[in-house]
GROMACS .gro file of C-alpha atoms in nm:
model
  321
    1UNK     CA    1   1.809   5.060   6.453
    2UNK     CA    2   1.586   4.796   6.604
    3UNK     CA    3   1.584   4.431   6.507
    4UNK     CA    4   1.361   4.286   6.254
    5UNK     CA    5   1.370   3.958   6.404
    6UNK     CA    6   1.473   3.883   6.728
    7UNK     CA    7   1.521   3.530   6.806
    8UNK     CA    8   1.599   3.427   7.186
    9UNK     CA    9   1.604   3.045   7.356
   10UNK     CA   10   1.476   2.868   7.051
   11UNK     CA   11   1.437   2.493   7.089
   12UNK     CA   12   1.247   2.280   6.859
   13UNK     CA   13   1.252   1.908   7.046
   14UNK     CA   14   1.132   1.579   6.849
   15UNK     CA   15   1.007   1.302   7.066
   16UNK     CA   16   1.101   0.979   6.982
   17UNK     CA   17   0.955   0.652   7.090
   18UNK     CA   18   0.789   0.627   7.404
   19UNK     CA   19   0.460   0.469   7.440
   20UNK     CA   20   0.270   0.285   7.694
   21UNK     CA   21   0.490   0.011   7.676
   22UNK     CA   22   0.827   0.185   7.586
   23UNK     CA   23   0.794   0.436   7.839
   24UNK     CA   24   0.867   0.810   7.855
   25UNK     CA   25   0.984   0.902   7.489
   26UNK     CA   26   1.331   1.014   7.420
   27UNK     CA   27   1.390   1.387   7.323
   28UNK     CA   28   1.557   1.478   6.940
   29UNK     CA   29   1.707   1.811   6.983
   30UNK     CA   30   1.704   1.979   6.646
   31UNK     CA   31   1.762   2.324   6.790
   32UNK     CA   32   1.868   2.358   7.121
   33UNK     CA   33   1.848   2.722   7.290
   34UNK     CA   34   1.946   2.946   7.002
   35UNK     CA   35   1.918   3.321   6.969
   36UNK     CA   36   2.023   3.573   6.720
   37UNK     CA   37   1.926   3.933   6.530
   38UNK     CA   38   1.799   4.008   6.210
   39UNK     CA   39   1.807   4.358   6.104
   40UNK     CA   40   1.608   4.533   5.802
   41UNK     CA   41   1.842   4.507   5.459
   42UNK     CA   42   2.034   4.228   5.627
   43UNK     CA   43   2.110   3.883   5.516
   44UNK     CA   44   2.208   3.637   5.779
   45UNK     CA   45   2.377   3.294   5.675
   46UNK     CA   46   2.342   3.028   5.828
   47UNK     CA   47   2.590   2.696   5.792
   48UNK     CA   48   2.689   2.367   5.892
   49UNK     CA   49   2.649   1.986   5.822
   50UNK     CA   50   2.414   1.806   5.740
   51UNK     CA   51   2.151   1.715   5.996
   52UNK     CA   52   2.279   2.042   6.272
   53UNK     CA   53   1.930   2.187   6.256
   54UNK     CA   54   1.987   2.432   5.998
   55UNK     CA   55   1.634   2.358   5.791
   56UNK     CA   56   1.418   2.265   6.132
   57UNK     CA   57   1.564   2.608   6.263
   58UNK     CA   58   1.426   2.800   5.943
   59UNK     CA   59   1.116   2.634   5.940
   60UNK     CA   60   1.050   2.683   6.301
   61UNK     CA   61   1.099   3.090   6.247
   62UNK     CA   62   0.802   3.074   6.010
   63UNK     CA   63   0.627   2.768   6.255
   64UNK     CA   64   0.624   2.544   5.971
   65UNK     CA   65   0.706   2.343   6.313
   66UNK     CA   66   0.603   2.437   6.626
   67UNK     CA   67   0.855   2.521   6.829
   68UNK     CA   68   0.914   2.360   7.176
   69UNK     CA   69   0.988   2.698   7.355
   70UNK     CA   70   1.192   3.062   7.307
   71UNK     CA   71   1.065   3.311   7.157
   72UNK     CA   72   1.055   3.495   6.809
   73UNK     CA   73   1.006   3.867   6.774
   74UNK     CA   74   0.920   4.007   6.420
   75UNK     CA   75   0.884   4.385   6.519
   76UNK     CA   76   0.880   4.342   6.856
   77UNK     CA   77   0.570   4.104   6.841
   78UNK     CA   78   0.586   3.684   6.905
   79UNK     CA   79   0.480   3.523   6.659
   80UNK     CA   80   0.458   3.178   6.875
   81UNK     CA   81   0.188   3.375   7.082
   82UNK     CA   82  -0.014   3.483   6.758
   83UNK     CA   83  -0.363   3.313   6.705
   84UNK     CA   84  -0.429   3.161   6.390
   85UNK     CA   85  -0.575   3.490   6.252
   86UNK     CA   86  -0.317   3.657   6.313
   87UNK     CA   87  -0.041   3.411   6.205
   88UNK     CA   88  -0.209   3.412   5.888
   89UNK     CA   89  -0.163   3.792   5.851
   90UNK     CA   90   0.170   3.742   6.007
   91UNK     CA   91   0.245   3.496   5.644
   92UNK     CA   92   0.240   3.812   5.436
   93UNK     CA   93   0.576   3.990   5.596
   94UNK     CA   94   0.719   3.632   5.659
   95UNK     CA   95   0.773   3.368   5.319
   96UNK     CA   96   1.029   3.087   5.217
   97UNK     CA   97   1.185   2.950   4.916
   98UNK     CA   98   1.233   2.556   4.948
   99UNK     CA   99   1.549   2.350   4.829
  100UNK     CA  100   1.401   2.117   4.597
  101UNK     CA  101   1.238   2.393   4.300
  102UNK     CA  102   1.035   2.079   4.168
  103UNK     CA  103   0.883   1.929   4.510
  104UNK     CA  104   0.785   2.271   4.620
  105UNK     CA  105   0.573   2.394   4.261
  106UNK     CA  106   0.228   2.187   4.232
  107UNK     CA  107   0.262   1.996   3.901
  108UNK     CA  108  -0.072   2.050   3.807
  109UNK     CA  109  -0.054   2.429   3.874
  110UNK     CA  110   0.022   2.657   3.578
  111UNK     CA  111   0.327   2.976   3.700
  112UNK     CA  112   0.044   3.194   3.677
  113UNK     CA  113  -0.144   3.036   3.913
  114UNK     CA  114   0.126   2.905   4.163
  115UNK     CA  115   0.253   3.281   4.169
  116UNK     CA  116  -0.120   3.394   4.242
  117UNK     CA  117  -0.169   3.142   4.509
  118UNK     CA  118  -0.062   3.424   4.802
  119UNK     CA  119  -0.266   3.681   4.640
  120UNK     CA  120  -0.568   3.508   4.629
  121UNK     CA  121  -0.539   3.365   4.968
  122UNK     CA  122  -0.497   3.703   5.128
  123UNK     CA  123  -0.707   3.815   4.873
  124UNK     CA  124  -0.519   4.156   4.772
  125UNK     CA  125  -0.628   4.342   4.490
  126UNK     CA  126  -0.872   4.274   4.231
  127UNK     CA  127  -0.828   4.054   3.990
  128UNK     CA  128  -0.692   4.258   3.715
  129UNK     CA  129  -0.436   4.368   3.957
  130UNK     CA  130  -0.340   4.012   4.086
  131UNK     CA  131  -0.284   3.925   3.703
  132UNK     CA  132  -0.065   4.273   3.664
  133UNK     CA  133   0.121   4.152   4.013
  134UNK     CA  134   0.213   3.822   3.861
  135UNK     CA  135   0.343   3.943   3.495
  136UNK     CA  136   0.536   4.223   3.726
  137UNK     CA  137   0.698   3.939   3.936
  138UNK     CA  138   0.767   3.728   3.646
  139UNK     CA  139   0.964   4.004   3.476
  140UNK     CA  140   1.162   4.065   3.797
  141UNK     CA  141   1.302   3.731   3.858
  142UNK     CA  142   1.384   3.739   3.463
  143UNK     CA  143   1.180   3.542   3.299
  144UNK     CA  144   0.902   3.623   3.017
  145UNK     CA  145   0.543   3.695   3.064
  146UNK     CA  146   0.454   3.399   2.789
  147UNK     CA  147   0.563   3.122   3.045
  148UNK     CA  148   0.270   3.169   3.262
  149UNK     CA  149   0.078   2.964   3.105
  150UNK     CA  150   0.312   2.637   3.129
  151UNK     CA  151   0.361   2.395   3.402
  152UNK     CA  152   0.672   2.292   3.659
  153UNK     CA  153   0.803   2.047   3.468
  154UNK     CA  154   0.863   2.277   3.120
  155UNK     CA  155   1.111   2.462   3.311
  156UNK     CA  156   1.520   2.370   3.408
  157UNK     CA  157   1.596   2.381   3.805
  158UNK     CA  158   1.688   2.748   3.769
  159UNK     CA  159   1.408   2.827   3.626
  160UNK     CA  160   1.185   2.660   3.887
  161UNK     CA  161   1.365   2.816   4.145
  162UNK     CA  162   1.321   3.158   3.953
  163UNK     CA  163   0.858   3.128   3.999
  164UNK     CA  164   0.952   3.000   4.360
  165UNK     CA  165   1.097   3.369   4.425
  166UNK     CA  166   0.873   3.483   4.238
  167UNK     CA  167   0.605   3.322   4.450
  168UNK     CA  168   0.783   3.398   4.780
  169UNK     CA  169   0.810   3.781   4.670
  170UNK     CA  170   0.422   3.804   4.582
  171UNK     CA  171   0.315   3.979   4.890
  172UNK     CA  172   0.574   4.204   4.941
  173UNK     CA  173   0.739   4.060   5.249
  174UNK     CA  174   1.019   4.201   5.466
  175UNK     CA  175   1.181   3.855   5.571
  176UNK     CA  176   1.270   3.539   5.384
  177UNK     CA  177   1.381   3.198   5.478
  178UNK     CA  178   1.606   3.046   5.168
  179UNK     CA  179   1.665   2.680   5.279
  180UNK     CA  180   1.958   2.558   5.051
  181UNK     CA  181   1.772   2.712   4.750
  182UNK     CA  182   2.080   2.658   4.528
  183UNK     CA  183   2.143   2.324   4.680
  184UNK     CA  184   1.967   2.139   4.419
  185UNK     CA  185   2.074   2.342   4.083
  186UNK     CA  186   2.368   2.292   3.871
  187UNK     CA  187   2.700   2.454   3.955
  188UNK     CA  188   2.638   2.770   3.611
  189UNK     CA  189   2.311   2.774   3.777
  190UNK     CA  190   2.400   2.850   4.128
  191UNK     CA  191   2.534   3.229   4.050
  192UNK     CA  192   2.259   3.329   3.838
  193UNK     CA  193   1.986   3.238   4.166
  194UNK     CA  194   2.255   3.405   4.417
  195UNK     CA  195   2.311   3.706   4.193
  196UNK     CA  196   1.918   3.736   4.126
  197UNK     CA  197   1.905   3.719   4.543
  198UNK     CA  198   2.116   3.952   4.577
  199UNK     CA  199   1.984   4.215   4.371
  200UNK     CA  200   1.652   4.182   4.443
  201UNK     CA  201   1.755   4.217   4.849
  202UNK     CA  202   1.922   4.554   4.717
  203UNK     CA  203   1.665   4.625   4.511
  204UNK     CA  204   1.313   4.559   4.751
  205UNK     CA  205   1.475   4.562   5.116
  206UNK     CA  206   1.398   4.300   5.196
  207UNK     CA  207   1.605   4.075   5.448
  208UNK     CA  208   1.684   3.683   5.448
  209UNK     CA  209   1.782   3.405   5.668
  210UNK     CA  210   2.000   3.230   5.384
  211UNK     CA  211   2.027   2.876   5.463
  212UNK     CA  212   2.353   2.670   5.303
  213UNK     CA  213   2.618   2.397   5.398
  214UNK     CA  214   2.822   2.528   5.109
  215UNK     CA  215   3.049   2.826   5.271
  216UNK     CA  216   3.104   2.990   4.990
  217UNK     CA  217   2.785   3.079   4.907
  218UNK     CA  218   2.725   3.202   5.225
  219UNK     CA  219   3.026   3.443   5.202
  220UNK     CA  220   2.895   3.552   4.883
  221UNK     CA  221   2.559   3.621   4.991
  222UNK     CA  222   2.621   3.686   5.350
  223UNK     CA  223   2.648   4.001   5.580
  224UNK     CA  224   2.643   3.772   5.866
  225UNK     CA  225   2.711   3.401   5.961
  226UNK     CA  226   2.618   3.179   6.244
  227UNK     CA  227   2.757   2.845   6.219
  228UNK     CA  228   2.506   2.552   6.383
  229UNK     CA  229   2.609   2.223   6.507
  230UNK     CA  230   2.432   1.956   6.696
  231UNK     CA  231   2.157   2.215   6.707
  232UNK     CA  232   2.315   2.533   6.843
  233UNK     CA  233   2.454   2.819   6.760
  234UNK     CA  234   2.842   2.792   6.827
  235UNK     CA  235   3.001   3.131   6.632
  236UNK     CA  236   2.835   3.395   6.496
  237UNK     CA  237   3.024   3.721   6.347
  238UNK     CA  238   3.000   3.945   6.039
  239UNK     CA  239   3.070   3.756   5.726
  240UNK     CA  240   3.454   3.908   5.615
  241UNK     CA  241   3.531   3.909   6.018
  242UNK     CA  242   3.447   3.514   6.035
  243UNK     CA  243   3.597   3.433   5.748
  244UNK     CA  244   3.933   3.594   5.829
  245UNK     CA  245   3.947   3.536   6.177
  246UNK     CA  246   3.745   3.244   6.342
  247UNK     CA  247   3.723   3.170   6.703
  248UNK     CA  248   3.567   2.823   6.742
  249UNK     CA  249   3.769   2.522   6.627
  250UNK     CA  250   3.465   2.360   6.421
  251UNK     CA  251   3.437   2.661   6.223
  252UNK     CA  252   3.810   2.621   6.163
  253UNK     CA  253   3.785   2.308   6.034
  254UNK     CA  254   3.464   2.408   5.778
  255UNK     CA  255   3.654   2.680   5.671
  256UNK     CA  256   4.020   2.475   5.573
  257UNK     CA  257   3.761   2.269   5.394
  258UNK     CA  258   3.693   2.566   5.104
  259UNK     CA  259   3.896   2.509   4.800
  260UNK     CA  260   4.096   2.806   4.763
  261UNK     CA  261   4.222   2.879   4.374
  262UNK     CA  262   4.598   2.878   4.485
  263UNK     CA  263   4.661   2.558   4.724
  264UNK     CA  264   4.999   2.670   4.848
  265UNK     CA  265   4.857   2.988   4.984
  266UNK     CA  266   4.524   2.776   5.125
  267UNK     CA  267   4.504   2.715   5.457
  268UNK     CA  268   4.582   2.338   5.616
  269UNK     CA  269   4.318   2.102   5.608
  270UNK     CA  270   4.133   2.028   5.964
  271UNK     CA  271   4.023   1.699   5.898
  272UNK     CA  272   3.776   1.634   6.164
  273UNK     CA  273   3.752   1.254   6.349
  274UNK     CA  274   3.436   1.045   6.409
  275UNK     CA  275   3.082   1.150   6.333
  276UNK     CA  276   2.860   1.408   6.451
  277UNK     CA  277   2.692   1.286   6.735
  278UNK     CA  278   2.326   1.203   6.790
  279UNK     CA  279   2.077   1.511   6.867
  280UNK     CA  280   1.915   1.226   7.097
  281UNK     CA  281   2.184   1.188   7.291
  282UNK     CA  282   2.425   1.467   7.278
  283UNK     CA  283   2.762   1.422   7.442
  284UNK     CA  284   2.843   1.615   7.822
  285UNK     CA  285   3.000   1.940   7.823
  286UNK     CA  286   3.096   2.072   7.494
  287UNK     CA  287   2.874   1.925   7.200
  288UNK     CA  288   3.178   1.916   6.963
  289UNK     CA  289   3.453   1.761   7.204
  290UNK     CA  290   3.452   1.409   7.082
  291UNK     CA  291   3.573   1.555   6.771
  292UNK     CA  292   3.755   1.857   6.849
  293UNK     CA  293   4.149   1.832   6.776
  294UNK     CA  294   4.187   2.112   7.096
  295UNK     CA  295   3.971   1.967   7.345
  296UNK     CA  296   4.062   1.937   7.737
  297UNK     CA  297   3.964   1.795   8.026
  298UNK     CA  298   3.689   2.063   8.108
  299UNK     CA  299   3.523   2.060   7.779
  300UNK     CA  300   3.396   1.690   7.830
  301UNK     CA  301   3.231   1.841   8.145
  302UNK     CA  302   3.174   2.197   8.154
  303UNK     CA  303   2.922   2.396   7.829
  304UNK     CA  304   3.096   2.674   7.708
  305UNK     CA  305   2.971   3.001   7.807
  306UNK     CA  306   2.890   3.247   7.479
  307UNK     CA  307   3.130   3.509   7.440
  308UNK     CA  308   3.005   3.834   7.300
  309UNK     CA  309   3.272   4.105   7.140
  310UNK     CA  310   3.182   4.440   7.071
  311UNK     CA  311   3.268   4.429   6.726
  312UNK     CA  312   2.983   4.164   6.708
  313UNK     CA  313   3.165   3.827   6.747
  314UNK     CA  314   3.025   3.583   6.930
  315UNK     CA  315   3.172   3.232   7.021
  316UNK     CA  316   3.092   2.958   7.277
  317UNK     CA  317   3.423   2.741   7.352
  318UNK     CA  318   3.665   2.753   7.583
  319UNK     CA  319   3.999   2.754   7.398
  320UNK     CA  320   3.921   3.026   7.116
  321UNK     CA  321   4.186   3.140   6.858
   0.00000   0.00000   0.00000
């Protein structure tokens, strides 16, 4: 079966500064060289701190920013070589659900209305059918046909996030981008959105790049995880495979970090020293050495080579285990 999305040598680069009188501007590296598959049904996590590129990575996929070079292949084609015309057809097999479920719903748009936005802006269907298309997708993220007529701010976060699916769902697309969108909801909440997810993957096909810091959400949600930091991809494996057996020492530590419901049978906490360096400036060698309770001599000096497994896991350090 052939990829969905195919994602090779992404880098998105902020510059900062520079000027005529500060010189040549410095370089942020949000995402640094990262590549990874999607396939049809599938549901890739992806996790890390805060500020590792996670959100610049899933926005770049979509070119919400433009990325600074690699390559993205949605069936086969690049979408960072498509014209505007054909980006804009491109939006229809490609949407996103934002954190914040309030920022991302117009205030002065009624649900029927925000859902119809895609529809009328790809014009599909007449307008009878763009009204039966909206009271369908209502009823499948479980809410009632008689709130299409209220606004944003009638609704709880759940709700909200609810007519963002909704929304994102409208034109039947075969890829996703959910950036942290149980972030922002209440702990009760946070099921309900991941269990609607969930079902309506199983139910339409569709696949998802699911966006989280929270690890377990992305186990529950996941069939595979790549963990980010400082902008690149540093483990990547089937979800039940990296959870049970990780390679790379900062995934180590993210995982001792997940309560467990019995402590004694937990695993010890990695408690990690010193903060995450700055994408502007990002340390020799190995990104994660100044923190890394394992590192040597040739990880302040030497990048890790990737290691790919057949069974799918892939790691980039060189003391694994």
């Amino acid at each position: 079966m052939s990829p969905l999305l195919s994602v090779r040598n992404l880098s998105k680069h902020f510059p900062i500064g520079g000027g005529f009188l500060a010189g040549q501007a410095k370089q942020l590296r949000a995402v640094d060289d990262v590549s990874f598959d999607l396939y049809p049904g599938q549901t890739l996590g992806l996790v890390g701190e805060s500020g590792c590129g996670k959100s610049t990575l899933g926005r770049a996929l979509l070119r919400l920013h433009e990325p600074t070079a690699g390559q993205v292949l949605f069936e086969g084609r690049d979408v960072l070589q498509m014209n505007r015309s054909e980006l804009l057809q491109q939006r229809r097999n490609m949407q996103m659900i934002f954190q914040d479920p309030f920022a991302s719903l117009s205030p002065r748009r009624t649900v029927a209305q925000t859902i119809r936005e895609p529809l009328d802006v790809h014009r599909v269907g007449t307008n009878d059918e763009r009204a039966r298309r909206v009271e369908e997708l209502i009823e499948l993220v479980g809410l009632r046909p008689e709130v299409l007529n209220r606004y944003p701010h009638e609704f709880s976060g759940g709700q909200r996030q609810r007519i963002g699916i909704a929304r994102a769902l409208a034109l039947n697309p075969k890829l996703i981008v959910a950036d942290e969108p149980v972030s922002a909801l209440d702990v009760s909440v946070q099921s309900q959105v991941l269990n609607l997810i969930k079902d309506l993957q199983q139910q339409l096909g569709v696949s998802f790049v699911f966006i989280s810091h929270d690890l377990a959400v992305i186990q529950h949600i996941s069939d595979v995880v790549a963990v980010m930091y400082l902008g690149k991809i540093v483990e990547q494996a089937p979800a039940n495979q990296l959870y049970s057996s990780p390679q790379h020492p900062y995934t180590q530590a993210l995982l001792s970090a997940v309560p467990t419901p019995d402590p004694e049978t937990g695993n010890k906490r990695i408690v990690l020293e010193g903060d995450v360096p700055s994408p502007i400036a990002p340390p020799p060698g190995c990104a994660f050495h100044p923190r890394c309770p394992i590192a040597q001599a040739v990880c302040k000096t030497d990048i890790p080579q990737e290691t790919r497994r057949e069974d799918g896991h892939s790691y980039a350090c060189h003391f694994p285990g």
